[in-house]
Each structure stands twice: as C-alpha cells, then as structure tokens.
CSV table of C-alpha atoms in Angstrom, one decimal:
chain,number,residue,atom,x,y,z
A,1,MET,CA,-27.7,22.9,115.0
A,2,ASN,CA,-25.2,23.2,117.6
A,3,ALA,CA,-21.8,21.1,116.9
A,4,ARG,CA,-21.5,19.9,120.2
A,5,THR,CA,-25.1,18.3,120.1
A,6,LEU,CA,-24.4,16.6,116.5
A,7,GLY,CA,-21.1,15.5,117.6
A,8,ILE,CA,-22.6,13.8,120.6
A,9,ALA,CA,-25.5,12.1,118.5
A,10,LEU,CA,-23.2,11.1,116.0
A,11,ALA,CA,-20.9,9.2,118.7
A,12,LEU,CA,-23.6,7.6,120.0
A,13,GLY,CA,-24.7,6.5,116.6
A,14,TRP,CA,-21.4,5.2,116.0
A,15,LEU,CA,-21.2,3.2,119.3
A,16,ALA,CA,-24.5,1.8,118.1
A,17,LEU,CA,-23.9,1.1,114.5
A,18,PRO,CA,-22.3,-2.2,114.8
A,19,LEU,CA,-25.6,-3.4,116.7
A,20,ALA,CA,-27.9,-1.9,114.1
A,21,ALA,CA,-25.3,-3.6,111.4
A,22,CYS,CA,-26.1,-7.1,113.3
A,23,ALA,CA,-29.7,-6.3,113.1
A,24,GLY,CA,-29.5,-5.5,109.6
A,25,ALA,CA,-27.5,-8.4,108.8
A,26,ILE,CA,-30.6,-10.5,109.4
A,27,PHE,CA,-32.1,-8.9,106.2
A,28,MET,CA,-29.1,-9.6,104.3
A,29,LEU,CA,-28.4,-13.3,104.8
A,30,ASP,CA,-29.1,-14.1,101.3
A,31,ASP,CA,-25.8,-14.2,99.4
A,32,GLU,CA,-27.4,-12.3,96.5
A,33,LEU,CA,-27.4,-8.5,96.3
A,34,SER,CA,-31.2,-8.0,96.6
A,35,PRO,CA,-32.9,-4.7,96.8
A,36,MET,CA,-33.8,-5.4,100.5
A,37,SER,CA,-30.1,-5.7,101.5
A,38,VAL,CA,-29.1,-2.4,99.5
A,39,ALA,CA,-32.1,-0.6,101.2
A,40,VAL,CA,-30.9,-2.0,104.6
A,41,ALA,CA,-27.4,-0.9,104.0
A,42,ALA,CA,-28.6,2.6,102.7
A,43,ALA,CA,-30.8,3.0,105.8
A,44,LEU,CA,-27.8,2.3,108.2
A,45,SER,CA,-25.5,4.2,106.1
A,46,LEU,CA,-27.0,7.7,104.9
A,47,PRO,CA,-27.9,9.2,108.4
A,48,PHE,CA,-24.1,8.8,109.2
A,49,ILE,CA,-22.9,10.2,105.9
A,50,VAL,CA,-25.2,13.0,106.0
A,51,GLY,CA,-24.6,14.0,109.6
A,52,THR,CA,-20.8,13.7,109.3
A,53,THR,CA,-21.2,16.0,106.2
A,54,LEU,CA,-23.0,18.6,108.1
A,55,TYR,CA,-20.6,18.1,111.2
A,56,VAL,CA,-17.6,19.0,108.9
A,57,TYR,CA,-19.7,22.0,107.4
A,58,ILE,CA,-20.3,23.4,110.7
A,59,ALA,CA,-16.2,23.1,111.5
A,60,CYS,CA,-15.5,24.7,108.6
A,61,LYS,CA,-17.6,27.5,109.4
A,62,ARG,CA,-16.1,27.9,112.7
A,63,CYS,CA,-12.5,27.7,111.2
A,64,ILE,CA,-13.2,30.1,108.4
A,65,ALA,CA,-14.3,32.4,111.0
A,66,LEU,CA,-11.1,32.4,113.0
A,67,PRO,CA,-9.1,35.7,112.7
A,68,HIS,CA,-6.7,36.0,109.7
A,69,ASN,CA,-3.7,35.6,112.0
A,70,ARG,CA,-4.6,32.3,113.2
A,71,LEU,CA,-3.0,30.1,110.5
A,72,LEU,CA,-1.9,26.8,112.7
A,73,PRO,CA,-5.5,26.0,113.7
A,74,ARG,CA,-6.5,26.2,110.3
A,75,LEU,CA,-3.8,24.0,109.3
A,76,ILE,CA,-4.7,21.4,112.2
A,77,PHE,CA,-8.3,21.3,110.9
A,78,ALA,CA,-7.3,21.2,106.9
A,79,LEU,CA,-4.4,19.3,106.3
A,80,PRO,CA,-5.7,15.9,108.2
A,81,LEU,CA,-8.8,16.1,106.2
A,82,ILE,CA,-7.3,16.7,102.9
A,83,GLY,CA,-4.7,13.9,103.4
A,84,LEU,CA,-7.6,11.6,104.6
A,85,ALA,CA,-9.7,12.7,101.5
A,86,GLY,CA,-6.4,11.9,99.4
A,87,TRP,CA,-5.9,8.7,100.8
A,88,ALA,CA,-9.2,7.4,100.5
A,89,THR,CA,-9.5,8.7,97.0
A,90,PHE,CA,-6.2,6.6,96.1
A,91,LEU,CA,-7.4,3.4,97.9
A,92,ASN,CA,-10.6,3.3,96.2
A,93,THR,CA,-9.5,4.2,92.6
A,94,THR,CA,-6.4,1.9,92.5
A,95,PRO,CA,-7.1,-1.7,91.3
A,96,ARG,CA,-6.5,-4.7,93.3
A,97,ARG,CA,-5.8,-8.0,91.9
A,98,ILE,CA,-7.7,-10.9,93.8
A,99,THR,CA,-6.9,-14.5,93.2
A,100,PRO,CA,-7.8,-17.7,94.9
A,101,ASP,CA,-3.9,-17.8,96.1
A,102,THR,CA,-4.1,-14.1,97.7
A,103,VAL,CA,-7.3,-14.4,99.9
A,104,SER,CA,-8.4,-17.0,102.3
A,105,ASP,CA,-11.8,-18.9,101.4
A,106,SER,CA,-14.7,-17.3,102.5
A,107,PRO,CA,-17.7,-19.4,103.6
A,108,ILE,CA,-20.1,-16.1,102.6
A,109,ASP,CA,-18.6,-14.9,99.7
A,110,LYS,CA,-16.6,-17.8,98.0
A,111,TYR,CA,-17.2,-16.9,94.7
A,112,TRP,CA,-16.6,-13.4,95.0
A,113,TYR,CA,-13.2,-13.7,96.8
A,114,SER,CA,-12.2,-16.5,95.2
A,115,ALA,CA,-12.6,-15.9,91.3
A,116,PRO,CA,-10.0,-14.5,89.7
A,117,GLN,CA,-10.6,-10.7,89.6
A,118,THR,CA,-9.7,-7.4,89.5
A,119,ALA,CA,-11.5,-5.2,92.0
A,120,TYR,CA,-12.0,-1.3,93.2
A,121,GLY,CA,-12.6,0.1,96.7
A,122,SER,CA,-11.3,-0.2,99.8
A,123,PRO,CA,-11.4,-1.8,101.9
A,124,PHE,CA,-14.9,-3.1,100.8
A,125,PRO,CA,-14.5,-3.8,96.9
A,126,TYR,CA,-17.6,-2.5,95.1
A,127,LEU,CA,-16.7,-3.0,91.6
A,128,ARG,CA,-15.3,-6.1,90.4
A,129,TYR,CA,-14.3,-7.4,86.6
A,130,PHE,CA,-13.8,-11.2,86.7
A,131,ASP,CA,-11.7,-13.1,84.6
A,132,ASP,CA,-14.3,-16.0,84.1
A,133,PRO,CA,-18.1,-16.0,84.4
A,134,ILE,CA,-19.3,-16.2,88.1
A,135,PRO,CA,-20.0,-19.8,88.7
A,136,ASP,CA,-23.1,-19.3,90.7
A,137,ARG,CA,-25.9,-17.6,88.2
A,138,GLY,CA,-27.5,-16.1,91.3
A,139,TYR,CA,-25.3,-13.0,91.4
A,140,PRO,CA,-26.4,-10.3,89.4
A,141,GLU,CA,-23.4,-10.0,86.8
A,142,ILE,CA,-23.5,-7.4,83.7
A,143,GLY,CA,-20.9,-8.3,81.1
A,144,GLY,CA,-18.5,-10.2,83.6
A,145,SER,CA,-18.4,-7.2,85.9
A,146,LEU,CA,-20.3,-6.6,89.4
A,147,LEU,CA,-21.1,-3.5,91.3
A,148,ASP,CA,-22.1,-3.9,94.7
A,149,TYR,CA,-23.8,-1.1,96.2
A,150,THR,CA,-23.9,-2.3,99.7
A,151,ALA,CA,-20.1,-2.0,99.6
A,152,VAL,CA,-20.1,1.2,98.4
A,153,PHE,CA,-22.4,2.4,101.4
A,154,GLY,CA,-19.7,0.4,103.5
A,155,ASN,CA,-16.8,2.2,102.2
A,156,LEU,CA,-18.8,5.7,102.4
A,157,THR,CA,-19.6,4.9,105.9
A,158,LEU,CA,-15.9,3.7,107.1
A,159,TRP,CA,-14.4,6.7,105.6
A,160,ALA,CA,-17.3,9.1,107.0
A,161,PHE,CA,-16.4,7.6,110.4
A,162,CYS,CA,-12.4,8.5,109.9
A,163,VAL,CA,-13.5,12.1,108.9
A,164,PHE,CA,-15.7,12.4,111.9
A,165,VAL,CA,-12.8,11.3,114.3
A,166,LEU,CA,-10.4,13.9,112.6
A,167,VAL,CA,-13.0,16.5,112.9
A,168,SER,CA,-13.8,15.6,116.5
A,169,LEU,CA,-10.0,15.8,117.2
A,170,ALA,CA,-9.8,19.0,115.3
A,171,TYR,CA,-12.7,20.7,117.3
A,172,THR,CA,-10.8,19.9,120.6
A,173,LEU,CA,-7.5,21.7,119.4
A,174,LEU,CA,-9.4,24.8,117.8
A,175,PRO,CA,-9.8,27.9,119.8
A,176,PRO,CA,-13.3,28.6,121.2
A,177,ALA,CA,-15.9,29.9,118.7
A,178,ASP,CA,-15.6,33.4,120.3
A,179,GLY,CA,-12.1,33.6,119.5
A,180,GLY,CA,-10.9,33.6,123.0
C-alpha cells in the first residue's frame, strides 16, 4: 500500500474518530464494563492501531532504504519514536495513587475515581487496585482489582495517534523515496 494513501486515510479517520466515539458512547452509557462496551471500543480503536502500525512499518522500510551516509534523516525518524515509546511505557507502568482528595467528583465514574486506589495506565487507568471493596457491586471486580479493557484500547489509540503525528512529520523531513 502507498504510504501517502494510507496516511491520508488515517488522517481522515483520526478527524472522524471523535464523532465515531460519541456515537459509540451511546452503546456504552451503562457504567458497567459490559461486553458491548468493550466490543465498541475495540471496533473504534483497532483499525487505527493496525493502520498506524502499517504506516510505521512502511516508514521504517523507507528509512532503512536510505543510503548509508544519510544518518541525519534516520535520527530524525528514529529518535522521536524511541522517545515516545519510552515515555508511553514509563507512564503506563508507573503506579499512580488516586484518592478522593486528589480528584474531582465525576458523575460518570464516581466510584472508580473516588475510591482510594493505586492505578496503572496513562492517561486512562486500565488496572486499578482498590484499598476497599468497590461500593457498587455492579462493577466487575476480581480480588480488589479491576481491569478495564476499554481504557486499554483508549490508551493504545491515544499513543497510536501520537505515533501517527510523529511519523507524518518525519515523512515531511525524510528525503524522497528515490534518494534524490
């Protein structure tokens, strides 16, 4: 597939994603992590994650095909991606402490954000370890912890968008594919 065509398709998709997410929110109005909400999150996220992965793969092939004396374009392409991957890994593996006094009340996720907990994931916590049992038994809970698949898809989509932007910028800085 042509990188330009894929990049334009992804850009249009990224522009339409907020509208699709709003439409998908209609299916996720229940506060529980239902199979339908996970399916909608997967349907919205996976095309962007897979498309961005293919976009990066094509960019890597183009960057590797550069003559060996062209170190600067390779660094322009590789260093921001490595930095972003490191930053995302750091943010998603570092625990955060969430207590009622550190967050504002949320009418949607009042129990998740107000219960004292340790959370992993950025910007959407996907793994939570609660100090006390969740007050509302409607939430799926296993041994005082909660794994939110919709937040996993949200994080992957957000970081895929950041990668898409960096690779798109790198495409503008890389020399043409013919080496000229």
